[in-house]
Tab-separated table of C-alpha atoms in Angstrom:
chain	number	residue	atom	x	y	z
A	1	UNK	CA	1.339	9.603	17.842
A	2	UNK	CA	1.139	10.105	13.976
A	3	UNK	CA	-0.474	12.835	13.234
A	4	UNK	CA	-2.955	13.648	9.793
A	5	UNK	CA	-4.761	16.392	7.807
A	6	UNK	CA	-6.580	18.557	9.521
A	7	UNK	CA	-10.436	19.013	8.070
A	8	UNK	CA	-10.136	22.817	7.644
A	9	UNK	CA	-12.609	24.935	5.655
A	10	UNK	CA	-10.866	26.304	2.545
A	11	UNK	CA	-11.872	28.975	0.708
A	12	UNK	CA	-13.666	28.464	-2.527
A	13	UNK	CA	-12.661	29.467	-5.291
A	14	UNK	CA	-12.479	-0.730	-24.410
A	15	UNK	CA	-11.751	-3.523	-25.728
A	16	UNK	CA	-10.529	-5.771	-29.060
A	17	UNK	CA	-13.317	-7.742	-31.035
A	18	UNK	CA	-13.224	-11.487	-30.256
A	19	UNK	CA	-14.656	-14.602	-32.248
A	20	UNK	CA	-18.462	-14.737	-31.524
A	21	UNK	CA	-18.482	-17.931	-29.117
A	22	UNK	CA	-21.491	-20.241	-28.689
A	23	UNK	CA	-23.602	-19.459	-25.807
A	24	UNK	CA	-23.165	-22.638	-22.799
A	25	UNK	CA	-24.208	-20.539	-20.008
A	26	UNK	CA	-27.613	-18.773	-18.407
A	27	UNK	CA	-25.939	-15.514	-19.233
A	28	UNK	CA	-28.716	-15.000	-22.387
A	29	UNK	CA	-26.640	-12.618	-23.722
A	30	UNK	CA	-25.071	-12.677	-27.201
A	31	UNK	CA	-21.079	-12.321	-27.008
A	32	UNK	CA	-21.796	-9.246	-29.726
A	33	UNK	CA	-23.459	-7.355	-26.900
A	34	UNK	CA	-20.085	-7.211	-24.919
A	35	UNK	CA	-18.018	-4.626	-26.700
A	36	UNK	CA	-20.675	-2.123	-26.269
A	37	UNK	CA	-19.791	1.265	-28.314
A	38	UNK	CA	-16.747	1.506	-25.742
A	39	UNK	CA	-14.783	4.571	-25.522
A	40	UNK	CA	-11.534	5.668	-24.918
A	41	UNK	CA	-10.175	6.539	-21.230
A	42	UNK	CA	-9.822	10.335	-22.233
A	43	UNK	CA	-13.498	9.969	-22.962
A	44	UNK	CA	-15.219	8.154	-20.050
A	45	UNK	CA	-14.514	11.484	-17.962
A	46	UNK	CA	-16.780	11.975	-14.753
A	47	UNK	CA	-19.735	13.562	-14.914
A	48	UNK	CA	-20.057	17.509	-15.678
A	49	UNK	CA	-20.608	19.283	-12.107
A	50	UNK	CA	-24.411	20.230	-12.465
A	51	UNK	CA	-26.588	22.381	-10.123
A	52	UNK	CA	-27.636	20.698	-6.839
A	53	UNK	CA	-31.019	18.637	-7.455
A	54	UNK	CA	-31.616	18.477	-3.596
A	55	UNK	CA	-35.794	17.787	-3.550
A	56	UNK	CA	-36.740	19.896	-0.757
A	57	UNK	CA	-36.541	23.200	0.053
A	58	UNK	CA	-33.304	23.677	3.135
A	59	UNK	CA	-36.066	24.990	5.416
A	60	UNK	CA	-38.081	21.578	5.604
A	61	UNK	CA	-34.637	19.162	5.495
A	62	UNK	CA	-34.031	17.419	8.750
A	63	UNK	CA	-31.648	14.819	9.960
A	64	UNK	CA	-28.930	14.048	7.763
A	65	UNK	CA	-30.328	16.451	5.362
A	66	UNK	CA	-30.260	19.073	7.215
A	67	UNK	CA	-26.566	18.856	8.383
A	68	UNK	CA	-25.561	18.270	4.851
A	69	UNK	CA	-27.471	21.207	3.390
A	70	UNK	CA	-25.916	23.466	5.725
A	71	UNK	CA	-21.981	21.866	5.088
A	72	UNK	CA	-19.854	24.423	3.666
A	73	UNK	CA	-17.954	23.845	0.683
A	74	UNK	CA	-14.584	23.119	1.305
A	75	UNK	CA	-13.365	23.070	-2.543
A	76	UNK	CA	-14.633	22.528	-6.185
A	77	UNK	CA	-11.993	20.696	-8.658
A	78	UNK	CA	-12.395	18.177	-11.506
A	79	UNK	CA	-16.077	18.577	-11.320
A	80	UNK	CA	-16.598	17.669	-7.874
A	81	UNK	CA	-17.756	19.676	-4.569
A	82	UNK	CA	-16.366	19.143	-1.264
A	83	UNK	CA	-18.317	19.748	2.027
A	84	UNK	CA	-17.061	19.402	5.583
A	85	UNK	CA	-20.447	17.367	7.081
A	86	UNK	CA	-20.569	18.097	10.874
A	87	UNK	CA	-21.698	14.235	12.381
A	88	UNK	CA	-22.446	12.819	16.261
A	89	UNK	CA	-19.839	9.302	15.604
A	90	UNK	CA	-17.749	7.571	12.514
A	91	UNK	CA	-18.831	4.307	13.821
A	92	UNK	CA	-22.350	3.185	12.314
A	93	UNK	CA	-24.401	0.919	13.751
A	94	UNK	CA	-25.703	-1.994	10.747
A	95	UNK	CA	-28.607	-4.400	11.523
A	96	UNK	CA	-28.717	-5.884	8.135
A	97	UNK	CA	-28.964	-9.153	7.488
A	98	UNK	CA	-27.018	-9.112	4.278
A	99	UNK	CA	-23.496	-8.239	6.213
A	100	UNK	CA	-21.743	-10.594	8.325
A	101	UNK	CA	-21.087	-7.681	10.729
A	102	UNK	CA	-22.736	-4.797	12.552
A	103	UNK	CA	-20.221	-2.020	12.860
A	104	UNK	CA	-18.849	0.356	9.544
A	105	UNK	CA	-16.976	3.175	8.786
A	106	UNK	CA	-17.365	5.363	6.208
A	107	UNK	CA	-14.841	8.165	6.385
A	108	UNK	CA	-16.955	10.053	3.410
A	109	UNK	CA	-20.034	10.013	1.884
A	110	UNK	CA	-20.576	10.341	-1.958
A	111	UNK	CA	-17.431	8.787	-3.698
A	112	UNK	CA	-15.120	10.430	-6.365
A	113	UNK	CA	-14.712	7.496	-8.438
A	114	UNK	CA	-18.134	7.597	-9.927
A	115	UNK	CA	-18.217	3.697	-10.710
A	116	UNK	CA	-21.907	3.380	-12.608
A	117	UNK	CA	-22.874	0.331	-11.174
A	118	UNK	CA	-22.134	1.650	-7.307
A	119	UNK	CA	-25.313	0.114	-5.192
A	120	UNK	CA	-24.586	2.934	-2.770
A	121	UNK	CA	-25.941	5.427	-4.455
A	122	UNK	CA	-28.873	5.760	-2.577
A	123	UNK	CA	-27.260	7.023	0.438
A	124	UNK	CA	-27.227	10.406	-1.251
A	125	UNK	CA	-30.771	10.224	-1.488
A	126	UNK	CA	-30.777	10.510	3.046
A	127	UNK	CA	-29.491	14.100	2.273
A	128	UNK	CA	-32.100	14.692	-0.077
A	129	UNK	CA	-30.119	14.501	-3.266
A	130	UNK	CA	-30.238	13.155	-6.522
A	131	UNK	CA	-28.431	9.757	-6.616
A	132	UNK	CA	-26.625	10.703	-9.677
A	133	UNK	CA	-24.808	13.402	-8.033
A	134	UNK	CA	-23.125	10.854	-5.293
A	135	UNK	CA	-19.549	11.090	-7.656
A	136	UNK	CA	-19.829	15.161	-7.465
A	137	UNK	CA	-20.942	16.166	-4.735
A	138	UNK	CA	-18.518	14.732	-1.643
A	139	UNK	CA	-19.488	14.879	2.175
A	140	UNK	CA	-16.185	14.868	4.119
A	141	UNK	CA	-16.853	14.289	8.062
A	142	UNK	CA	-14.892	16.560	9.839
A	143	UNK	CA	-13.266	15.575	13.131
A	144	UNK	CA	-13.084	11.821	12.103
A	145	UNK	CA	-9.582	10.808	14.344
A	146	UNK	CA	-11.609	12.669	17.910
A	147	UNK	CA	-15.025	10.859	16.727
A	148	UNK	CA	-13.437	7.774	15.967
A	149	UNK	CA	-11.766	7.832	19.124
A	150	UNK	CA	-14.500	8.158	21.425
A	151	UNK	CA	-16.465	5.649	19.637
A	152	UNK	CA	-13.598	2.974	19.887
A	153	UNK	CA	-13.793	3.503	23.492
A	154	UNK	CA	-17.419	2.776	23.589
A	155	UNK	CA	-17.778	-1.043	25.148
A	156	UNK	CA	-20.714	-1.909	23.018
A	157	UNK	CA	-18.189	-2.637	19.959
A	158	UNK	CA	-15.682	-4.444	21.694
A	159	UNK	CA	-15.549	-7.279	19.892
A	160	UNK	CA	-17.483	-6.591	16.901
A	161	UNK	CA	-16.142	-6.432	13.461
A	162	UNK	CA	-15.601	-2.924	11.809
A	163	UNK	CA	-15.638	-2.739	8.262
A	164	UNK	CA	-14.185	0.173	6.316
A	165	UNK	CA	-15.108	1.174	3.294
A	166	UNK	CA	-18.669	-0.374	2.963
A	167	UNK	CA	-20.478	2.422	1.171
A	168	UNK	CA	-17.887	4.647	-0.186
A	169	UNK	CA	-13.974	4.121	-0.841
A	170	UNK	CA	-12.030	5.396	1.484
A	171	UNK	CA	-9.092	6.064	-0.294
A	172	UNK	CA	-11.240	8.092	-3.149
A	173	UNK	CA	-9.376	11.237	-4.247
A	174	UNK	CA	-10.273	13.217	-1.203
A	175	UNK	CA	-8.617	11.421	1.087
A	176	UNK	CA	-5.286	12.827	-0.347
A	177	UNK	CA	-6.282	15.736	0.688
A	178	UNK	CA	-8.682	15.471	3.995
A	179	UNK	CA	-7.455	12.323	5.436
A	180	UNK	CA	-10.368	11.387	7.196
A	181	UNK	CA	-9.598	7.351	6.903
A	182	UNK	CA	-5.748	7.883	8.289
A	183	UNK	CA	-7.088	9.536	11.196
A	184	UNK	CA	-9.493	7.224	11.735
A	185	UNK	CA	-6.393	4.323	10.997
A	186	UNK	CA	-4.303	6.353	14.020
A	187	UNK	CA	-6.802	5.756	16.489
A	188	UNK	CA	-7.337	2.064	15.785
A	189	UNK	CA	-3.422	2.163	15.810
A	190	UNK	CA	-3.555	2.885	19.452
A	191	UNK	CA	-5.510	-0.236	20.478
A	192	UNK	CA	-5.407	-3.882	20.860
A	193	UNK	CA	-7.614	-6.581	20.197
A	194	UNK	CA	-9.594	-5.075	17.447
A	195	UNK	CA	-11.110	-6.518	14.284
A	196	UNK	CA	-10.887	-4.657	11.436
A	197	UNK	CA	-11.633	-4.894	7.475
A	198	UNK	CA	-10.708	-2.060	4.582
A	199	UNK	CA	-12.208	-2.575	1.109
A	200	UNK	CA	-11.145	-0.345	-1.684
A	201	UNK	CA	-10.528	-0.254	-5.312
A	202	UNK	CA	-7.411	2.072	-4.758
A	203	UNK	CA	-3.590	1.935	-4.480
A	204	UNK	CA	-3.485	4.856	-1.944
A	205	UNK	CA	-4.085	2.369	0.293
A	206	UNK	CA	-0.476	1.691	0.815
A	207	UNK	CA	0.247	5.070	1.623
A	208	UNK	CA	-0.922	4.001	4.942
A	209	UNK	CA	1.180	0.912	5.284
A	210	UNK	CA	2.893	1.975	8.581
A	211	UNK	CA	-0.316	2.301	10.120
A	212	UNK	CA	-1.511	-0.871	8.888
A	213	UNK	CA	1.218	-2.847	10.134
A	214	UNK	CA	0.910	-1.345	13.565
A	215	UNK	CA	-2.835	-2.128	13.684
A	216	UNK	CA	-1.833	-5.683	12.388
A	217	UNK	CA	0.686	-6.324	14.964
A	218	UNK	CA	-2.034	-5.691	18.143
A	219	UNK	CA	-5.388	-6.471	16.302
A	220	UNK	CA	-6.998	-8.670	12.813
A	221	UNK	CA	-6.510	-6.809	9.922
A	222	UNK	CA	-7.748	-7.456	6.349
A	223	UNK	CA	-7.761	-5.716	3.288
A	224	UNK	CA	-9.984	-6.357	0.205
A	225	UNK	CA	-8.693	-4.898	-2.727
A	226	UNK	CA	-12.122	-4.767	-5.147
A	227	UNK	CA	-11.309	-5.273	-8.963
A	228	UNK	CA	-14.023	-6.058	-11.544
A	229	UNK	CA	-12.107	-6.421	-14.621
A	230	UNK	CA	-8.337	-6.886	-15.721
A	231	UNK	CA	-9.217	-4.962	-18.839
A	232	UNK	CA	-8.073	-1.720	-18.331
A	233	UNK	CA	-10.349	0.505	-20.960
A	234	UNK	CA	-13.201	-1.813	-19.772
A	235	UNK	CA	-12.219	-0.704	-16.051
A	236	UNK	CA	-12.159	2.804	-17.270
A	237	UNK	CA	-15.473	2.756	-18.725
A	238	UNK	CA	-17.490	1.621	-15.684
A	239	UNK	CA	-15.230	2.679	-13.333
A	240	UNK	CA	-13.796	6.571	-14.625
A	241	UNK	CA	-11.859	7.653	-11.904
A	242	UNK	CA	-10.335	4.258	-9.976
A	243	UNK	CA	-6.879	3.342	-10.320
A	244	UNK	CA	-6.049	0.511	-13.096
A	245	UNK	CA	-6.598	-3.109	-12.357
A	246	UNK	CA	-3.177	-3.342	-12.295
A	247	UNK	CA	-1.791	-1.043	-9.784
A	248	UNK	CA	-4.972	-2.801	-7.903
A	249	UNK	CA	-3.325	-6.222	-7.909
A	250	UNK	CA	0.446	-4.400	-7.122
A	251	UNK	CA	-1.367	-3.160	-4.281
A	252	UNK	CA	-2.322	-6.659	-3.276
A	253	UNK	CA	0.890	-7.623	-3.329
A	254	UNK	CA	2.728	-5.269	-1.478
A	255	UNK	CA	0.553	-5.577	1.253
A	256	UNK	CA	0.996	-9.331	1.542
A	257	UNK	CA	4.988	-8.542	1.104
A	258	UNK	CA	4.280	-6.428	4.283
A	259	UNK	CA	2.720	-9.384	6.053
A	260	UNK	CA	-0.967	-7.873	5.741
A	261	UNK	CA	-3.520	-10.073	5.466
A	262	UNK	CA	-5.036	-9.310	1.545
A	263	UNK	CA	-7.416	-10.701	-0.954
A	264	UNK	CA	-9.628	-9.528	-3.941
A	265	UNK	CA	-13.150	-8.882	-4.367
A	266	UNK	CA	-14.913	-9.244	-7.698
A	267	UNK	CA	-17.783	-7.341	-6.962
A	268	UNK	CA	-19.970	-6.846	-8.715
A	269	UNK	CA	-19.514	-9.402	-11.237
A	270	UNK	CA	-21.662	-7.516	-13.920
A	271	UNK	CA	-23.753	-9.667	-16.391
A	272	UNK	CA	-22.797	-9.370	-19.637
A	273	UNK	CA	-20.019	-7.377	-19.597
A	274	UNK	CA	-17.324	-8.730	-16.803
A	275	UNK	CA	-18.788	-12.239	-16.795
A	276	UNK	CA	-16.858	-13.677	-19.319
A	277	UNK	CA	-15.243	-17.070	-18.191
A	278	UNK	CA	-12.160	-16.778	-19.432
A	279	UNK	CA	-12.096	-13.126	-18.046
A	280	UNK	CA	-13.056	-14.391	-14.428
A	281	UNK	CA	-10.450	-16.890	-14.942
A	282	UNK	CA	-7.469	-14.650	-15.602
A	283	UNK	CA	-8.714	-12.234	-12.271
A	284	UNK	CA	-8.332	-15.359	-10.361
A	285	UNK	CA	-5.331	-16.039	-11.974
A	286	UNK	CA	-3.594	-12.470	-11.323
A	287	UNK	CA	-5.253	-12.661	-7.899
A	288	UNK	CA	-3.204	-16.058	-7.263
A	289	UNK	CA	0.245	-14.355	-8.734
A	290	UNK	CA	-0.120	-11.295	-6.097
A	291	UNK	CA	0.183	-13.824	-3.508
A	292	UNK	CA	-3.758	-12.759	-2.285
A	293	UNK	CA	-5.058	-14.755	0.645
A	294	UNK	CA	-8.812	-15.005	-0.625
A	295	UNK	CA	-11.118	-14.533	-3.879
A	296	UNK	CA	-14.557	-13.798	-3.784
A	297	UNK	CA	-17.432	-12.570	-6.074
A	298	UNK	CA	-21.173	-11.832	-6.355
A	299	UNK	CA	-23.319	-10.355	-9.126
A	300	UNK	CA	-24.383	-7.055	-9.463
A	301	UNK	CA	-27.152	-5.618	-7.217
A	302	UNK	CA	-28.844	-2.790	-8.249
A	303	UNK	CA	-31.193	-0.465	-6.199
A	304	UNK	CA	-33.266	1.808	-7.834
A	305	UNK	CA	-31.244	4.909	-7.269
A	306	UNK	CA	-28.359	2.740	-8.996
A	307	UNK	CA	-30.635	1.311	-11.457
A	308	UNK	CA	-31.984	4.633	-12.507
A	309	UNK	CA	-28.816	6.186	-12.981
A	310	UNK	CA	-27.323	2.561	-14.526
A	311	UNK	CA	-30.002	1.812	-17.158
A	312	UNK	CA	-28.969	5.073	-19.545
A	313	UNK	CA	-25.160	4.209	-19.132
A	314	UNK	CA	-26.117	0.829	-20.669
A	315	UNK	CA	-27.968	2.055	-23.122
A	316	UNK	CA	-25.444	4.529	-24.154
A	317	UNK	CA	-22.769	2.189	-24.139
A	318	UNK	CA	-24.114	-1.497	-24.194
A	319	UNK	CA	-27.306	-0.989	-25.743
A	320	UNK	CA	-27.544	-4.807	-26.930
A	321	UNK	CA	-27.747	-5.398	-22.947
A	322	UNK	CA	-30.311	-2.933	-21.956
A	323	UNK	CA	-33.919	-5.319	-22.837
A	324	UNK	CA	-32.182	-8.253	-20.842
A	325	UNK	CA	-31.300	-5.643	-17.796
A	326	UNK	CA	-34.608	-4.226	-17.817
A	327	UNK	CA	-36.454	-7.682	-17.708
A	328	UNK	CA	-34.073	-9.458	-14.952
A	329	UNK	CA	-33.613	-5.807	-12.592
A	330	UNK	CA	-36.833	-4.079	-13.771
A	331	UNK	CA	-38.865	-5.270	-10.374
A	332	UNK	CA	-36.123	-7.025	-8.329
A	333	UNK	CA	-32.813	-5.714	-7.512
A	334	UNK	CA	-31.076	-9.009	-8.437
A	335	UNK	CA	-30.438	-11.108	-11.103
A	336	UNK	CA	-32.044	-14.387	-11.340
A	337	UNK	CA	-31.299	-16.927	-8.736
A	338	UNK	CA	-30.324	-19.757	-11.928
A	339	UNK	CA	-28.035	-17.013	-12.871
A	340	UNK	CA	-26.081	-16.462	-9.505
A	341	UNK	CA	-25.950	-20.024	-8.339
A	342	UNK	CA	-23.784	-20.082	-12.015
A	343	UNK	CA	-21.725	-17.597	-10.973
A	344	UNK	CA	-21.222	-18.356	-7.836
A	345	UNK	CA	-20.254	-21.748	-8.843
A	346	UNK	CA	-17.580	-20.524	-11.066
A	347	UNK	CA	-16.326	-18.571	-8.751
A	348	UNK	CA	-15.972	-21.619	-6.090
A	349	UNK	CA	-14.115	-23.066	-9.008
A	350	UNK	CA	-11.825	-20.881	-9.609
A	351	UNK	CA	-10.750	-20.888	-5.788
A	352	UNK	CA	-10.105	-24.244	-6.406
A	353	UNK	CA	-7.809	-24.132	-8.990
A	354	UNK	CA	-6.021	-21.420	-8.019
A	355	UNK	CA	-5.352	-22.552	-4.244
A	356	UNK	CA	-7.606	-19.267	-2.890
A	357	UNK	CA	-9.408	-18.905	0.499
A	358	UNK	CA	-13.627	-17.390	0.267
A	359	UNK	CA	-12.453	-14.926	3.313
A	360	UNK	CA	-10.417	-13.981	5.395
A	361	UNK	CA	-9.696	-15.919	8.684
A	362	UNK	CA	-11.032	-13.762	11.942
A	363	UNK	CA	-10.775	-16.543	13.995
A	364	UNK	CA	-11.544	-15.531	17.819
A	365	UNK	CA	-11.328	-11.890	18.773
A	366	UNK	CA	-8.774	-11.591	21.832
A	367	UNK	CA	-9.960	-9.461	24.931
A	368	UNK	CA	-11.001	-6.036	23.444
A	369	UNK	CA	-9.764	-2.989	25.794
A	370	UNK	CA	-10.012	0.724	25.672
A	371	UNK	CA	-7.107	2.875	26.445
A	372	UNK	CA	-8.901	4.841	28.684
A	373	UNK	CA	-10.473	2.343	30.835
A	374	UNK	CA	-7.125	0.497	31.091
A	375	UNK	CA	-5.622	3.462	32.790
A	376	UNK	CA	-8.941	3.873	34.536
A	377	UNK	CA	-9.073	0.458	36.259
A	378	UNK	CA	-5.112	0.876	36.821
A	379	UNK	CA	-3.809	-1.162	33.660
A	380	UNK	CA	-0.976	-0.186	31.380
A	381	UNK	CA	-1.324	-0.182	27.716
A	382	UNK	CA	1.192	-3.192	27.495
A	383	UNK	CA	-1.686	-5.032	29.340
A	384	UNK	CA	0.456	-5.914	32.786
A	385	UNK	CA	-1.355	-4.935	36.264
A	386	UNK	CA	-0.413	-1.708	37.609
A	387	UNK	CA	0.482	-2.081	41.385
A	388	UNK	CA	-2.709	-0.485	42.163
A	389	UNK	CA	-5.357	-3.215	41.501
A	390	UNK	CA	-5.610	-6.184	39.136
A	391	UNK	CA	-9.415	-6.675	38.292
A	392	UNK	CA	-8.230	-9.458	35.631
């Protein structure tokens, strides 16, 4: 069996001017308003690693908050904190109504790339933190291959989807280092019959093509490769620390070179500044070229911990945007509904013309079965009866 980092404590120590085009769409905002005062890469750094703005004092935390205010930290580097986060499972339970599934992993929480629009940014706000510290301030969960293990054995998922990757990337920076998602990967590697999904914005995901293909070979695998922009500085700027569009797409394609089921997610699609049709055109375009199985998009959604911490980016660096932001996200976390049936329409187009899927295929899940019980009820791994008894 492969084997993976170990989570050990360790000691501390933009974009060229274009023609101004007429306005056809519900967008309502003036081409002008795209190029922003952007900067260059070296300049869209993360954020400067400021003092903790946890609300409560540790003594009345409980929960989540509690376990996280009592992590110790692992390591400080490029103006992030790492903390080894002590949890029950890796597998969460999700009852809402806006996923097509009920089961995700999330090998981390806070993530290292520091995207500005991230709608996850909330999630720091459990631990009782500020939702602008969710790029520096990184909860590794320790003991993520064991966890993941027992969970997988668990017969209420079999069957059920899993989704990696849902709330924070699991390929961020850390994992280089902690490899919580391979030894989560290794476990799932040692089953049949599973379902799984991996959404990133990284090309460190093919680091773990051996375990990919071996997952692929006994269960459904996908993996969603999310890219907002082909621009690079533009990438840069609202993304600071995820790999380039390009090495994105690369990804893309060798993963469908190793027969792994791939696509692309344009999400979000952000108004204004990445909604450009002829931008949206060449991401389907590139997406087509990497030989991707599926395109799909939605507009930004913005809570109000992302909102809060979204709202000064724009008006730092696409202040011509921030009136129409405030009046279409000031009281509802979406954009108007004229607005998204547009995009969503041009998006549908774009499959069309480029010959691209909405999602992957999952088709029917075959006969999920744990390791353990197989041996337990007297059933090899290869699924044949053992001589003992043949319940099937």
């Amino acid at each position: 069996m492969a084997t993976s980092p170990i989570l050990r404590a360790i000691p501390a120590t933009l974009q060229r001017p274009r023609k101004r085009a007429k306005q056809t769409s519900l967008t309502l905002f003036p081409t002008a308003a795209r190029h922003g005062t952007c900067e260059s890469p070296s300049e869209a750094s993360a954020p400067t690693l400021a003092p903790s703005q946890r609300t409560k004092p540790a003594t009345e935390l409980v929960g989540i908050a509690r376990l996280a205010a009592s992590s110790p930290c692992a390591d400080a580097k490029r103006g992030t904190e790492y903390f080894l986060l002590p949890v029950k499972s890796i597998l969460n339970y999700c009852n809402s109504e806006r996923v097509p599934f009920r089961w995700t992993v999330n090998p981390y929480r806070g993530c290292e790339f520091g995207c500005h629009y991230c709608y996850a940014r909330y999630t720091h706000e459990y631990m009782e933190l500020d939702g602008n510290e969710f790029e520096s301030k990184i909860y590794v969960k320790q003991d993520a291959g064991p966890l993941a293990g027992r969970d997988l054995a668990n017969e209420k998922i079999w069957g059920e989807h899993i989704a990696i990757g849902t709330a924070t990337d699991p390929y961020q920076p850390a994992e280089r280092e902690y490899g919580a998602t391979r030894a989560v990967l290794e476990q799932m590697a040692e089953r049949e019959g599973l379902s799984v999904s991996i959404t990133t914005k990284s090309n460190q995901v093919l680091r773990d093509i051996d375990l990919l293909k071996r997952i692929a070979e006994r269960s459904r695998l996908s993996v969603n490769l999310s890219i907002t922009t082909l621009r690079t500085r533009l990438a840069r700027l609202l993304e600071p620390r995820a790999p380039r569009p390009d090495l994105r797409l690369e990804a893309v394609r060798a993963l469908r070179e190793a027969g792994i089921s791939a696509g692309v997610l344009a999400m979000p699609i952000v108004p204004g500044i990445t909604d450009r049709a002829e931008d949206l055109d060449a991401l389907a375009r590139g997406t087509r070229d990497a030989r991707a199985q599926w395109f799909a998009g939605n507009v930004l959604f913005l809570m109000p911990a992302s909102l809060k911490h979204f709202l000064p980016f724009l008006d730092a660096k696409f202040p011509k945007l921030s009136r129409q932001y405030r009046a279409w996200y000031g009281r509802h976390g979406n954009a108007p509904d004229a607005y998204r049936k547009e995009i969503t329409a041009q998006v549908e187009n774009l499959r069309q013309k480029y010959g691209l899927g909405s999602r992957p295929d999952r088709g029917t899940n075959r006969s999920w079965r744990s390791p353990q019980m197989l041996l337990g009820l007297g059933i090899n791994q290869g699924g044949e009866s053992c001589p003992a008894r043949d319940p099937w």
